[in-house]
Amino acid sequence: MAAKQEEEEYIIPDIYNNLDELVGPSPVENPHEQRLYRRNTLESFRNNSADSKLEVHDDLEKHQSGKSQKERQKSQGEDANLTELAVPPPIDREVSVDIPAAESSQPGSSHSDSQDAKPDPSPRRQRASRFATQLYMISYLIFFSLLGTLARLGLQALTFYPSAPVATGVLWANFGGTFIMGFLSEDRKLFREEWAALNPVKKGSDTDEEKQDPSAQKKAHAAMKKTIPLYIGLATGFCGSFTSFSSFIRDIFLALSNSLTVPVSHPSSSDATISRNRGYSFLALLAVVLLTVCLCLSALQFGAHFALAIEPYTPSFPFRLTRRILDCGVVVVAWGSWLAAVFMVIWPPDRPSGPDSHGRSNWVQETWRGEALLALVFAPLGCLLRFYASLHLNGRIASFPLGTFAVNIFGTLMLGVFYDLQHAPLSRGMIGGGRVGCQVLQGGMDGFCGCLTTVSTWIAELKGLRRRHAYIYGAASVSIGLGILIIVMGSLRWTLGFAPPACRT
């Protein structure tokens, strides 16, 4: 059975340590576990990871062995407001993992000997497992980028209603995605069976002693969880696509330039923009920034608290369901869904003579492509670009997540370009190139830019970095992003002005 489990292990390269959704410190400290916490930061994790060339799945053993005395002294002397790198153990402190009886064996038995003498997988099998892991990972990212985009667009539509107290619809999507990120970072039940199946405990061994050490269990579970494609798909794919940094910066600029669209409060309200004092525009800018940052920081905390509160009732994904059904099924579902979105763009349901045409004989009132379909086509491209940029860039500067910063700024720049093109006369005087051109640009903003940029990871990084580094990183992200939009969008807004788009947005 041990050999069979060896075949099913995921092979994750050590570059995955650069995904801040997976390695960032826990958002909260459980008050019942104060003795377990070591003050650690995102910077210290990266510095420690840079000294080791082990595979990420071997990192599980490194965390189980505990920190050296020197590392403990170093972490204890760090900023008291920064939490430990890892997820808190379950509420049940004494027995946090129920190891199946079949996985435990008595010392000296033939089954124990067979476990100790597990043969190393052949290079061919390692290559096959590595390819399968990458395929599962990409498929989960594609699938959850589609779901995250639909969730963001749907929530924006639901929260933009008459007399809404908040005019920025993306605020609630950013709150929801960050809340889920906080929940995932604290949860230790969803993948509990995965941990138990991959780490059988043998009586009389050092691992059996570690079973009674909640601190070692917490480190082991945190190291294991970040090697699971499903978890990476949820944290990087869904949360990253559900939130949008570029839309957040766009709303800051629109508030600054008195161009932010607000819901109609009364039937007699006019669509004309009322001029105002520049001081009010500055207050509007501060309102969008403070609302988003403070609300998302609280969402990260609230999600973590919620995970701790419902931990006794949280179910676990069965090991066989994850490995044999979900991993294989997501390959078909993800790629099939993406392909289906492409076909629906070619033949939208509300086309003339389509199933949702309602008897229309022209394309003028066709809206599906601009509202959702083109966004779904572009969404996986943005999500995958963010994923690989994080892999290759986040580890370069320990105190400044360069990968997340790069995609957020680049995505903001692209959104500004798309927005200008959509609201400016192009060919033959048509605004945004006409209805189809407007829909393509809207899909690029909602899908590609929305999934390329992320607030959930950005907030998790702000929470995980040391205080000084967090302020520098957060201020640089917002100020540079806003500065770019002032140049790109402001050059049109304060000269020709924004024209109404040619399609429904």
Short mmCIF file of C-alpha atoms in Angstrom, two decimals:
data_model
loop_
_atom_site.label_atom_id
_atom_site.label_comp_id
_atom_site.label_asym_id
_atom_site.label_seq_id
_atom_site.Cartn_x
_atom_site.Cartn_y
_atom_site.Cartn_z
CA MET A 1 0.00 0.00 0.00
CA ALA A 2 2.93 2.32 0.73
CA ALA A 3 4.25 1.80 -2.78
CA LYS A 4 0.84 2.63 -4.18
CA GLN A 5 0.76 5.86 -2.19
CA GLU A 6 4.23 6.72 -3.46
CA GLU A 7 2.94 6.53 -7.01
CA GLU A 8 0.14 8.94 -6.16
CA GLU A 9 2.31 11.64 -4.54
CA TYR A 10 2.35 15.03 -6.21
CA ILE A 11 5.75 16.23 -7.34
CA ILE A 12 5.98 19.98 -6.77
CA PRO A 13 9.15 21.93 -7.68
CA ASP A 14 10.63 24.21 -5.04
CA ILE A 15 9.79 27.27 -7.15
CA TYR A 16 6.22 26.95 -5.86
CA ASN A 17 7.47 28.49 -2.61
CA ASN A 18 7.15 31.81 -4.46
CA LEU A 19 3.34 31.62 -4.44
CA ASP A 20 2.45 33.98 -1.62
CA GLU A 21 -1.08 32.57 -1.43
CA LEU A 22 0.50 29.35 -0.11
CA VAL A 23 3.36 30.44 2.13
CA GLY A 24 2.12 33.67 3.69
CA PRO A 25 1.85 33.76 7.49
CA SER A 26 -1.42 32.94 9.18
CA PRO A 27 -3.72 36.00 9.39
CA VAL A 28 -4.63 35.40 13.04
CA GLU A 29 -3.37 33.66 16.11
CA ASN A 30 -5.76 31.35 17.87
CA PRO A 31 -5.88 32.59 21.50
CA HIS A 32 -5.90 28.97 22.71
CA GLU A 33 -2.60 28.24 20.92
CA GLN A 34 -0.34 31.03 22.09
CA ARG A 35 2.42 28.60 23.05
CA LEU A 36 2.64 27.34 19.47
CA TYR A 37 3.36 30.62 17.69
CA ARG A 38 6.77 31.71 16.49
CA ARG A 39 6.98 35.25 15.18
CA ASN A 40 7.80 34.70 11.53
CA THR A 41 7.32 36.68 8.35
CA LEU A 42 7.08 36.23 4.63
CA GLU A 43 10.63 37.57 4.29
CA SER A 44 12.08 35.04 6.73
CA PHE A 45 10.31 32.18 4.96
CA ARG A 46 11.79 33.20 1.63
CA ASN A 47 15.25 33.62 3.11
CA ASN A 48 15.08 30.16 4.66
CA SER A 49 13.75 28.65 1.43
CA ALA A 50 16.55 30.21 -0.60
CA ASP A 51 19.10 28.29 1.47
CA SER A 52 17.56 24.95 0.62
CA LYS A 53 17.34 23.19 -2.76
CA LEU A 54 14.90 20.52 -1.55
CA GLU A 55 11.68 19.83 -3.42
CA VAL A 56 8.56 21.36 -1.90
CA HIS A 57 7.14 17.98 -1.00
CA ASP A 58 10.34 17.36 1.01
CA ASP A 59 9.62 20.62 2.83
CA LEU A 60 7.04 18.65 4.82
CA GLU A 61 9.79 16.72 6.54
CA LYS A 62 11.76 19.90 7.14
CA HIS A 63 8.82 21.50 8.95
CA GLN A 64 8.16 18.32 10.91
CA SER A 65 11.74 18.27 12.21
CA GLY A 66 11.18 21.72 13.75
CA LYS A 67 13.34 24.80 13.73
CA SER A 68 16.88 24.90 14.98
CA GLN A 69 17.64 26.75 18.19
CA LYS A 70 19.18 29.60 16.22
CA GLU A 71 16.08 29.97 14.08
CA ARG A 72 13.85 29.95 17.16
CA GLN A 73 15.84 32.74 18.74
CA LYS A 74 15.73 34.75 15.53
CA SER A 75 11.98 34.35 15.05
CA GLN A 76 11.22 35.17 18.68
CA GLY A 77 12.99 38.50 18.29
CA GLU A 78 11.01 39.64 15.27
CA ASP A 79 8.15 42.10 15.22
CA ALA A 80 5.52 41.06 17.75
CA ASN A 81 2.69 41.99 15.40
CA LEU A 82 3.68 39.43 12.78
CA THR A 83 2.30 35.92 13.03
CA GLU A 84 3.96 32.60 12.46
CA LEU A 85 4.36 31.07 9.04
CA ALA A 86 1.81 28.28 8.99
CA VAL A 87 -1.77 27.43 9.69
CA PRO A 88 -2.98 26.85 13.26
CA PRO A 89 -3.64 23.26 14.29
CA PRO A 90 -7.20 21.98 14.76
CA ILE A 91 -9.16 22.80 17.89
CA ASP A 92 -8.65 19.28 19.22
CA ARG A 93 -5.12 19.75 20.57
CA GLU A 94 -4.31 16.26 21.70
CA VAL A 95 -5.28 14.23 18.66
CA SER A 96 -5.48 16.45 15.61
CA VAL A 97 -5.23 13.72 12.99
CA ASP A 98 -6.97 10.37 13.17
CA ILE A 99 -4.56 8.01 11.47
CA PRO A 100 -6.33 4.98 10.03
CA ALA A 101 -5.42 1.75 11.79
CA ALA A 102 -4.31 0.18 8.54
CA GLU A 103 -1.65 2.84 8.15
CA SER A 104 -0.10 2.23 11.58
CA SER A 105 1.95 -0.86 12.24
CA GLN A 106 3.73 -2.43 15.14
CA PRO A 107 7.53 -2.12 15.29
CA GLY A 108 9.26 -5.08 13.84
CA SER A 109 6.36 -6.24 11.73
CA SER A 110 6.80 -7.10 8.08
CA HIS A 111 4.45 -4.28 7.10
CA SER A 112 6.58 -1.77 8.99
CA ASP A 113 9.69 -3.09 7.28
CA SER A 114 8.04 -2.73 3.90
CA GLN A 115 7.24 0.88 4.67
CA ASP A 116 10.80 1.60 5.76
CA ALA A 117 12.14 0.04 2.58
CA LYS A 118 9.98 1.92 0.12
CA PRO A 119 11.74 1.95 -3.23
CA ASP A 120 12.46 5.31 -4.80
CA PRO A 121 10.30 5.98 -7.85
CA SER A 122 12.04 5.57 -11.15
CA PRO A 123 13.00 8.69 -13.16
CA ARG A 124 10.34 7.80 -15.69
CA ARG A 125 7.69 7.58 -13.01
CA GLN A 126 8.89 10.86 -11.51
CA ARG A 127 8.57 12.55 -14.90
CA ALA A 128 5.08 11.13 -15.35
CA SER A 129 4.03 12.28 -11.88
CA ARG A 130 5.52 15.72 -12.44
CA PHE A 131 3.66 16.07 -15.73
CA ALA A 132 0.38 14.91 -14.15
CA THR A 133 0.81 17.36 -11.28
CA GLN A 134 1.42 20.25 -13.66
CA LEU A 135 -1.60 19.24 -15.75
CA TYR A 136 -3.82 19.10 -12.68
CA MET A 137 -2.47 22.45 -11.48
CA ILE A 138 -3.10 24.25 -14.77
CA SER A 139 -6.53 22.67 -15.11
CA TYR A 140 -7.56 23.77 -11.62
CA LEU A 141 -6.31 27.29 -12.35
CA ILE A 142 -8.33 27.45 -15.58
CA PHE A 143 -11.46 26.07 -13.95
CA PHE A 144 -11.34 28.33 -10.91
CA SER A 145 -10.44 31.39 -12.98
CA LEU A 146 -13.70 30.87 -14.86
CA LEU A 147 -15.66 30.48 -11.62
CA GLY A 148 -13.91 33.45 -10.02
CA THR A 149 -14.67 35.68 -13.00
CA LEU A 150 -18.34 34.71 -13.01
CA ALA A 151 -18.54 35.26 -9.25
CA ARG A 152 -16.95 38.71 -9.54
CA LEU A 153 -19.19 39.84 -12.40
CA GLY A 154 -22.29 38.46 -10.71
CA LEU A 155 -21.51 40.10 -7.38
CA GLN A 156 -20.78 43.42 -9.07
CA ALA A 157 -24.19 43.28 -10.76
CA LEU A 158 -25.95 42.37 -7.49
CA THR A 159 -24.34 45.16 -5.46
CA PHE A 160 -24.94 47.96 -8.01
CA TYR A 161 -28.50 48.95 -7.17
CA PRO A 162 -30.39 52.23 -6.62
CA SER A 163 -29.27 54.16 -3.53
CA ALA A 164 -26.44 51.71 -2.90
CA PRO A 165 -24.25 53.07 -0.06
CA VAL A 166 -21.08 52.03 -1.93
CA ALA A 167 -20.73 52.88 -5.62
CA THR A 168 -17.70 50.66 -6.32
CA GLY A 169 -19.18 47.27 -7.14
CA VAL A 170 -15.80 45.51 -7.18
CA LEU A 171 -15.38 46.30 -3.48
CA TRP A 172 -17.60 43.40 -2.45
CA ALA A 173 -15.86 41.00 -4.82
CA ASN A 174 -12.54 42.01 -3.28
CA PHE A 175 -14.01 41.50 0.18
CA GLY A 176 -15.39 38.07 -0.71
CA GLY A 177 -12.20 36.81 -2.34
CA THR A 178 -10.05 37.99 0.58
CA PHE A 179 -12.45 36.40 3.04
CA ILE A 180 -12.06 33.05 1.28
CA MET A 181 -8.28 33.51 1.25
CA GLY A 182 -8.31 34.01 5.02
CA PHE A 183 -10.48 30.93 5.47
CA LEU A 184 -8.18 28.75 3.36
CA SER A 185 -5.06 29.93 5.16
CA GLU A 186 -6.47 28.96 8.55
CA ASP A 187 -8.40 25.81 7.64
CA ARG A 188 -6.88 22.46 8.56
CA LYS A 189 -9.84 20.17 7.96
CA LEU A 190 -10.59 20.26 4.23
CA PHE A 191 -7.39 18.37 3.36
CA ARG A 192 -7.04 16.43 6.60
CA GLU A 193 -7.37 13.01 4.97
CA GLU A 194 -4.73 13.95 2.43
CA TRP A 195 -2.28 14.58 5.23
CA ALA A 196 -3.16 11.37 7.08
CA ALA A 197 -2.86 9.24 3.93
CA LEU A 198 0.51 10.63 2.89
CA ASN A 199 2.05 10.62 6.38
CA PRO A 200 1.30 7.35 8.17
CA VAL A 201 2.51 7.21 11.76
CA LYS A 202 4.56 4.24 12.92
CA LYS A 203 4.59 3.52 16.63
CA GLY A 204 7.91 3.90 18.36
CA SER A 205 9.27 6.27 15.72
CA ASP A 206 10.14 9.94 15.94
CA THR A 207 7.03 10.68 13.92
CA ASP A 208 4.93 9.06 16.65
CA GLU A 209 6.41 11.51 19.15
CA GLU A 210 5.67 14.40 16.81
CA LYS A 211 2.06 13.29 16.69
CA GLN A 212 1.77 14.59 20.25
CA ASP A 213 3.43 17.91 19.33
CA PRO A 214 0.78 20.31 17.95
CA SER A 215 3.47 22.71 16.77
CA ALA A 216 5.09 20.05 14.58
CA GLN A 217 1.66 19.00 13.32
CA LYS A 218 0.84 22.56 12.36
CA LYS A 219 4.07 22.95 10.39
CA ALA A 220 3.62 19.60 8.70
CA HIS A 221 0.07 20.35 7.64
CA ALA A 222 1.00 23.79 6.30
CA ALA A 223 3.83 22.31 4.24
CA MET A 224 1.59 19.54 2.92
CA LYS A 225 -1.35 21.76 1.99
CA LYS A 226 0.63 23.96 -0.35
CA THR A 227 1.58 20.94 -2.50
CA ILE A 228 -2.03 20.03 -3.38
CA PRO A 229 -3.21 21.24 -6.82
CA LEU A 230 -6.79 21.68 -5.59
CA TYR A 231 -5.66 24.00 -2.82
CA ILE A 232 -3.48 26.00 -5.22
CA GLY A 233 -6.44 26.23 -7.58
CA LEU A 234 -8.66 27.62 -4.82
CA ALA A 235 -6.14 30.09 -3.40
CA THR A 236 -4.42 31.26 -6.59
CA GLY A 237 -7.12 30.54 -9.16
CA PHE A 238 -10.43 31.35 -7.51
CA CYS A 239 -9.46 33.98 -4.92
CA GLY A 240 -7.07 35.70 -7.32
CA SER A 241 -9.68 35.83 -10.09
CA PHE A 242 -12.55 36.75 -7.79
CA THR A 243 -10.66 39.89 -6.74
CA SER A 244 -9.26 42.57 -9.06
CA PHE A 245 -6.54 45.08 -8.23
CA SER A 246 -6.81 46.81 -11.60
CA SER A 247 -10.53 47.50 -11.12
CA PHE A 248 -9.77 48.83 -7.64
CA ILE A 249 -7.22 51.32 -9.04
CA ARG A 250 -9.61 52.21 -11.88
CA ASP A 251 -12.30 53.13 -9.37
CA ILE A 252 -9.77 55.28 -7.48
CA PHE A 253 -9.03 57.24 -10.66
CA LEU A 254 -12.71 57.55 -11.61
CA ALA A 255 -13.48 58.86 -8.12
CA LEU A 256 -10.60 61.34 -8.41
CA SER A 257 -11.74 62.54 -11.84
CA ASN A 258 -15.44 62.75 -10.87
CA SER A 259 -16.26 60.02 -13.42
CA LEU A 260 -17.30 57.19 -11.12
CA THR A 261 -20.63 55.74 -12.20
CA VAL A 262 -23.14 55.69 -9.35
CA PRO A 263 -26.56 54.02 -9.17
CA VAL A 264 -29.56 56.23 -9.87
CA SER A 265 -31.14 57.22 -6.58
CA HIS A 266 -34.39 58.77 -7.84
CA PRO A 267 -36.45 58.46 -11.04
CA SER A 268 -35.73 62.10 -11.86
CA SER A 269 -31.98 61.76 -11.44
CA SER A 270 -29.91 62.91 -14.38
CA ASP A 271 -26.95 61.11 -15.88
CA ALA A 272 -25.08 64.41 -16.23
CA THR A 273 -22.03 64.76 -14.01
CA ILE A 274 -22.19 67.64 -11.55
CA SER A 275 -18.94 69.54 -11.21
CA ARG A 276 -17.40 69.71 -7.75
CA ASN A 277 -14.51 71.18 -5.83
CA ARG A 278 -11.17 69.38 -6.23
CA GLY A 279 -11.05 68.88 -2.49
CA TYR A 280 -14.11 66.66 -2.76
CA SER A 281 -12.38 64.62 -5.46
CA PHE A 282 -9.48 64.05 -3.08
CA LEU A 283 -11.90 62.93 -0.38
CA ALA A 284 -13.50 60.54 -2.89
CA LEU A 285 -10.06 59.11 -3.66
CA LEU A 286 -9.37 58.53 0.04
CA ALA A 287 -12.79 56.94 0.49
CA VAL A 288 -12.19 54.29 -2.19
CA VAL A 289 -8.66 53.52 -0.94
CA LEU A 290 -9.55 53.31 2.74
CA LEU A 291 -12.77 51.39 2.16
CA THR A 292 -11.09 48.75 0.03
CA VAL A 293 -7.87 48.30 2.02
CA CYS A 294 -9.47 48.35 5.47
CA LEU A 295 -12.43 46.20 4.49
CA CYS A 296 -10.22 43.61 2.78
CA LEU A 297 -7.79 43.48 5.71
CA SER A 298 -10.75 42.84 7.99
CA ALA A 299 -12.05 40.22 5.53
CA LEU A 300 -8.76 38.30 5.81
CA GLN A 301 -9.10 38.30 9.59
CA PHE A 302 -12.79 37.47 9.49
CA GLY A 303 -12.21 34.55 7.12
CA ALA A 304 -9.55 33.14 9.43
CA HIS A 305 -11.80 33.55 12.47
CA PHE A 306 -14.65 31.87 10.60
CA ALA A 307 -12.42 28.89 9.77
CA LEU A 308 -11.56 28.49 13.46
CA ALA A 309 -15.20 28.85 14.51
CA ILE A 310 -16.58 26.15 12.20
CA GLU A 311 -13.57 23.84 12.40
CA PRO A 312 -15.44 21.14 14.36
CA TYR A 313 -18.06 21.01 11.60
CA THR A 314 -15.86 21.42 8.52
CA PRO A 315 -15.84 18.28 6.34
CA SER A 316 -12.72 16.82 4.77
CA PHE A 317 -12.17 15.96 1.13
CA PRO A 318 -11.85 12.15 0.90
CA PHE A 319 -8.38 11.18 -0.28
CA ARG A 320 -9.64 8.91 -3.05
CA LEU A 321 -12.20 11.48 -4.22
CA THR A 322 -9.48 14.11 -4.62
CA ARG A 323 -6.90 11.92 -6.29
CA ARG A 324 -9.00 9.63 -8.48
CA ILE A 325 -12.05 11.73 -9.38
CA LEU A 326 -11.49 15.46 -8.91
CA ASP A 327 -7.94 15.58 -10.28
CA CYS A 328 -8.84 13.63 -13.39
CA GLY A 329 -12.27 15.17 -13.85
CA VAL A 330 -11.07 18.76 -13.65
CA VAL A 331 -8.85 18.24 -16.70
CA VAL A 332 -11.90 17.50 -18.83
CA VAL A 333 -14.19 20.04 -17.18
CA ALA A 334 -11.72 22.94 -17.18
CA TRP A 335 -10.52 22.65 -20.76
CA GLY A 336 -14.02 21.78 -21.95
CA SER A 337 -15.52 24.82 -20.22
CA TRP A 338 -12.91 27.12 -21.71
CA LEU A 339 -13.55 25.69 -25.16
CA ALA A 340 -17.31 26.00 -24.64
CA ALA A 341 -16.86 29.70 -23.82
CA VAL A 342 -15.02 30.16 -27.12
CA PHE A 343 -17.83 28.47 -29.04
CA MET A 344 -20.46 30.54 -27.22
CA VAL A 345 -18.63 33.71 -28.25
CA ILE A 346 -18.90 32.59 -31.86
CA TRP A 347 -22.55 31.60 -31.48
CA PRO A 348 -23.94 33.55 -28.48
CA PRO A 349 -27.29 32.36 -27.12
CA ASP A 350 -28.89 35.78 -27.70
CA ARG A 351 -27.88 35.99 -31.36
CA PRO A 352 -30.66 36.34 -33.93
CA SER A 353 -32.55 33.04 -34.11
CA GLY A 354 -30.64 31.88 -31.01
CA PRO A 355 -32.27 30.19 -27.99
CA ASP A 356 -32.31 33.48 -26.05
CA SER A 357 -33.08 35.83 -28.96
CA HIS A 358 -36.75 36.40 -27.96
CA GLY A 359 -37.66 36.81 -31.62
CA ARG A 360 -35.03 39.45 -32.41
CA SER A 361 -33.80 39.55 -36.00
CA ASN A 362 -30.65 41.68 -35.58
CA TRP A 363 -27.49 41.79 -33.45
CA VAL A 364 -28.05 45.21 -31.94
CA GLN A 365 -29.41 43.91 -28.63
CA GLU A 366 -26.94 41.04 -28.25
CA THR A 367 -25.23 41.41 -24.83
CA TRP A 368 -23.94 38.01 -23.72
CA ARG A 369 -20.51 38.41 -25.26
CA GLY A 370 -19.80 41.79 -23.67
CA GLU A 371 -21.24 40.95 -20.26
CA ALA A 372 -19.65 37.55 -19.64
CA LEU A 373 -18.55 35.34 -22.54
CA LEU A 374 -15.51 37.27 -23.75
CA ALA A 375 -14.42 37.74 -20.15
CA LEU A 376 -14.44 33.95 -19.73
CA VAL A 377 -12.32 33.51 -22.84
CA PHE A 378 -9.64 35.92 -21.57
CA ALA A 379 -9.79 34.98 -17.87
CA PRO A 380 -7.55 31.86 -17.90
CA LEU A 381 -4.86 33.75 -19.82
CA GLY A 382 -4.63 36.39 -17.10
CA CYS A 383 -4.72 33.82 -14.29
CA LEU A 384 -1.96 31.67 -15.79
CA LEU A 385 0.24 34.70 -16.49
CA ARG A 386 -0.13 35.79 -12.86
CA PHE A 387 0.65 32.28 -11.66
CA TYR A 388 3.90 31.95 -13.60
CA ALA A 389 4.96 35.53 -12.88
CA SER A 390 4.60 34.78 -9.16
CA LEU A 391 6.61 31.59 -9.53
CA HIS A 392 9.56 33.30 -11.19
CA LEU A 393 9.56 36.77 -9.63
CA ASN A 394 8.17 36.66 -6.09
CA GLY A 395 11.27 35.01 -4.65
CA ARG A 396 13.74 37.55 -6.02
CA ILE A 397 13.24 40.15 -3.27
CA ALA A 398 12.17 38.71 0.07
CA SER A 399 10.73 41.99 1.39
CA PHE A 400 8.95 42.98 -1.83
CA PRO A 401 6.76 40.46 -3.73
CA LEU A 402 7.94 41.45 -7.19
CA GLY A 403 5.74 39.02 -9.10
CA THR A 404 2.45 40.18 -7.59
CA PHE A 405 3.54 43.79 -7.92
CA ALA A 406 4.48 43.34 -11.60
CA VAL A 407 1.20 41.72 -12.63
CA ASN A 408 -0.87 44.23 -10.67
CA ILE A 409 0.86 47.19 -12.30
CA PHE A 410 0.90 45.65 -15.77
CA GLY A 411 -2.76 44.66 -15.50
CA THR A 412 -3.66 48.17 -14.35
CA LEU A 413 -1.82 49.63 -17.33
CA MET A 414 -3.65 47.32 -19.74
CA LEU A 415 -7.01 48.13 -18.17
CA GLY A 416 -6.32 51.84 -18.62
CA VAL A 417 -5.49 51.28 -22.29
CA PHE A 418 -8.61 49.17 -22.85
CA TYR A 419 -10.80 51.73 -21.05
CA ASP A 420 -9.46 54.57 -23.19
CA LEU A 421 -10.03 52.63 -26.39
CA GLN A 422 -13.57 51.78 -25.31
CA HIS A 423 -14.46 55.42 -24.59
CA ALA A 424 -12.73 57.14 -27.50
CA PRO A 425 -13.62 57.53 -31.22
CA LEU A 426 -11.72 54.95 -33.27
CA SER A 427 -12.35 53.85 -36.86
CA ARG A 428 -14.86 56.00 -38.80
CA GLY A 429 -15.72 57.91 -35.67
CA MET A 430 -17.25 54.88 -33.91
CA ILE A 431 -16.78 54.88 -30.15
CA GLY A 432 -14.63 51.93 -29.12
CA GLY A 433 -14.65 50.51 -32.66
CA GLY A 434 -18.37 49.79 -32.56
CA ARG A 435 -20.38 47.24 -30.63
CA VAL A 436 -18.10 44.23 -31.21
CA GLY A 437 -14.95 46.19 -30.51
CA CYS A 438 -16.49 47.52 -27.32
CA GLN A 439 -17.39 44.00 -26.21
CA VAL A 440 -13.88 42.69 -26.86
CA LEU A 441 -12.38 45.54 -24.83
CA GLN A 442 -14.85 44.91 -22.01
CA GLY A 443 -13.92 41.23 -22.02
CA GLY A 444 -10.26 42.17 -21.82
CA MET A 445 -10.90 44.38 -18.79
CA ASP A 446 -13.19 41.97 -16.94
CA GLY A 447 -11.43 38.75 -17.92
CA PHE A 448 -7.75 39.28 -18.67
CA CYS A 449 -7.04 42.29 -16.42
CA GLY A 450 -9.43 41.11 -13.71
CA CYS A 451 -7.71 37.72 -13.39
CA LEU A 452 -4.20 39.02 -14.00
CA THR A 453 -4.41 41.34 -11.00
CA THR A 454 -5.36 40.31 -7.49
CA VAL A 455 -6.33 41.94 -4.22
CA SER A 456 -6.55 38.78 -2.10
CA THR A 457 -2.87 37.88 -2.54
CA TRP A 458 -1.87 41.54 -2.18
CA ILE A 459 -3.71 41.81 1.15
CA ALA A 460 -2.24 38.50 2.36
CA GLU A 461 1.22 39.82 1.53
CA LEU A 462 0.58 43.09 3.36
CA LYS A 463 -0.46 41.07 6.39
CA GLY A 464 2.56 38.76 6.14
CA LEU A 465 5.34 41.26 5.52
CA ARG A 466 7.07 43.16 8.28
CA ARG A 467 5.31 46.39 9.06
CA ARG A 468 7.78 48.73 7.36
CA HIS A 469 8.01 46.55 4.26
CA ALA A 470 4.22 46.21 4.14
CA TYR A 471 3.70 49.98 4.12
CA ILE A 472 6.33 50.44 1.41
CA TYR A 473 4.88 47.64 -0.72
CA GLY A 474 1.27 48.75 -0.29
CA ALA A 475 1.97 52.44 -0.92
CA ALA A 476 4.11 51.67 -3.97
CA SER A 477 1.41 49.44 -5.47
CA VAL A 478 -1.39 51.98 -5.08
CA SER A 479 0.60 55.12 -5.95
CA ILE A 480 2.32 53.67 -9.03
CA GLY A 481 -0.89 52.07 -10.28
CA LEU A 482 -2.82 55.31 -9.81
CA GLY A 483 0.00 57.32 -11.38
CA ILE A 484 -0.14 55.15 -14.49
CA LEU A 485 -3.90 55.62 -14.84
CA ILE A 486 -3.57 59.38 -14.35
CA ILE A 487 -1.22 59.41 -17.35
CA VAL A 488 -3.13 56.89 -19.50
CA MET A 489 -6.78 57.61 -18.65
CA GLY A 490 -6.30 61.19 -17.53
CA SER A 491 -4.86 62.19 -20.89
CA LEU A 492 -8.25 61.34 -22.44
CA ARG A 493 -10.50 62.33 -19.55
CA TRP A 494 -9.12 65.86 -19.25
CA THR A 495 -8.85 66.54 -22.99
CA LEU A 496 -11.57 64.97 -25.16
CA GLY A 497 -13.50 63.43 -22.29
CA PHE A 498 -14.96 59.94 -21.98
CA ALA A 499 -17.65 59.13 -24.55
CA PRO A 500 -20.42 56.63 -23.70
CA PRO A 501 -19.39 53.08 -24.76
CA ALA A 502 -21.02 51.52 -27.79
CA CYS A 503 -22.04 48.37 -25.90
CA ARG A 504 -23.67 47.44 -22.61
CA THR A 505 -21.05 47.19 -19.87
#
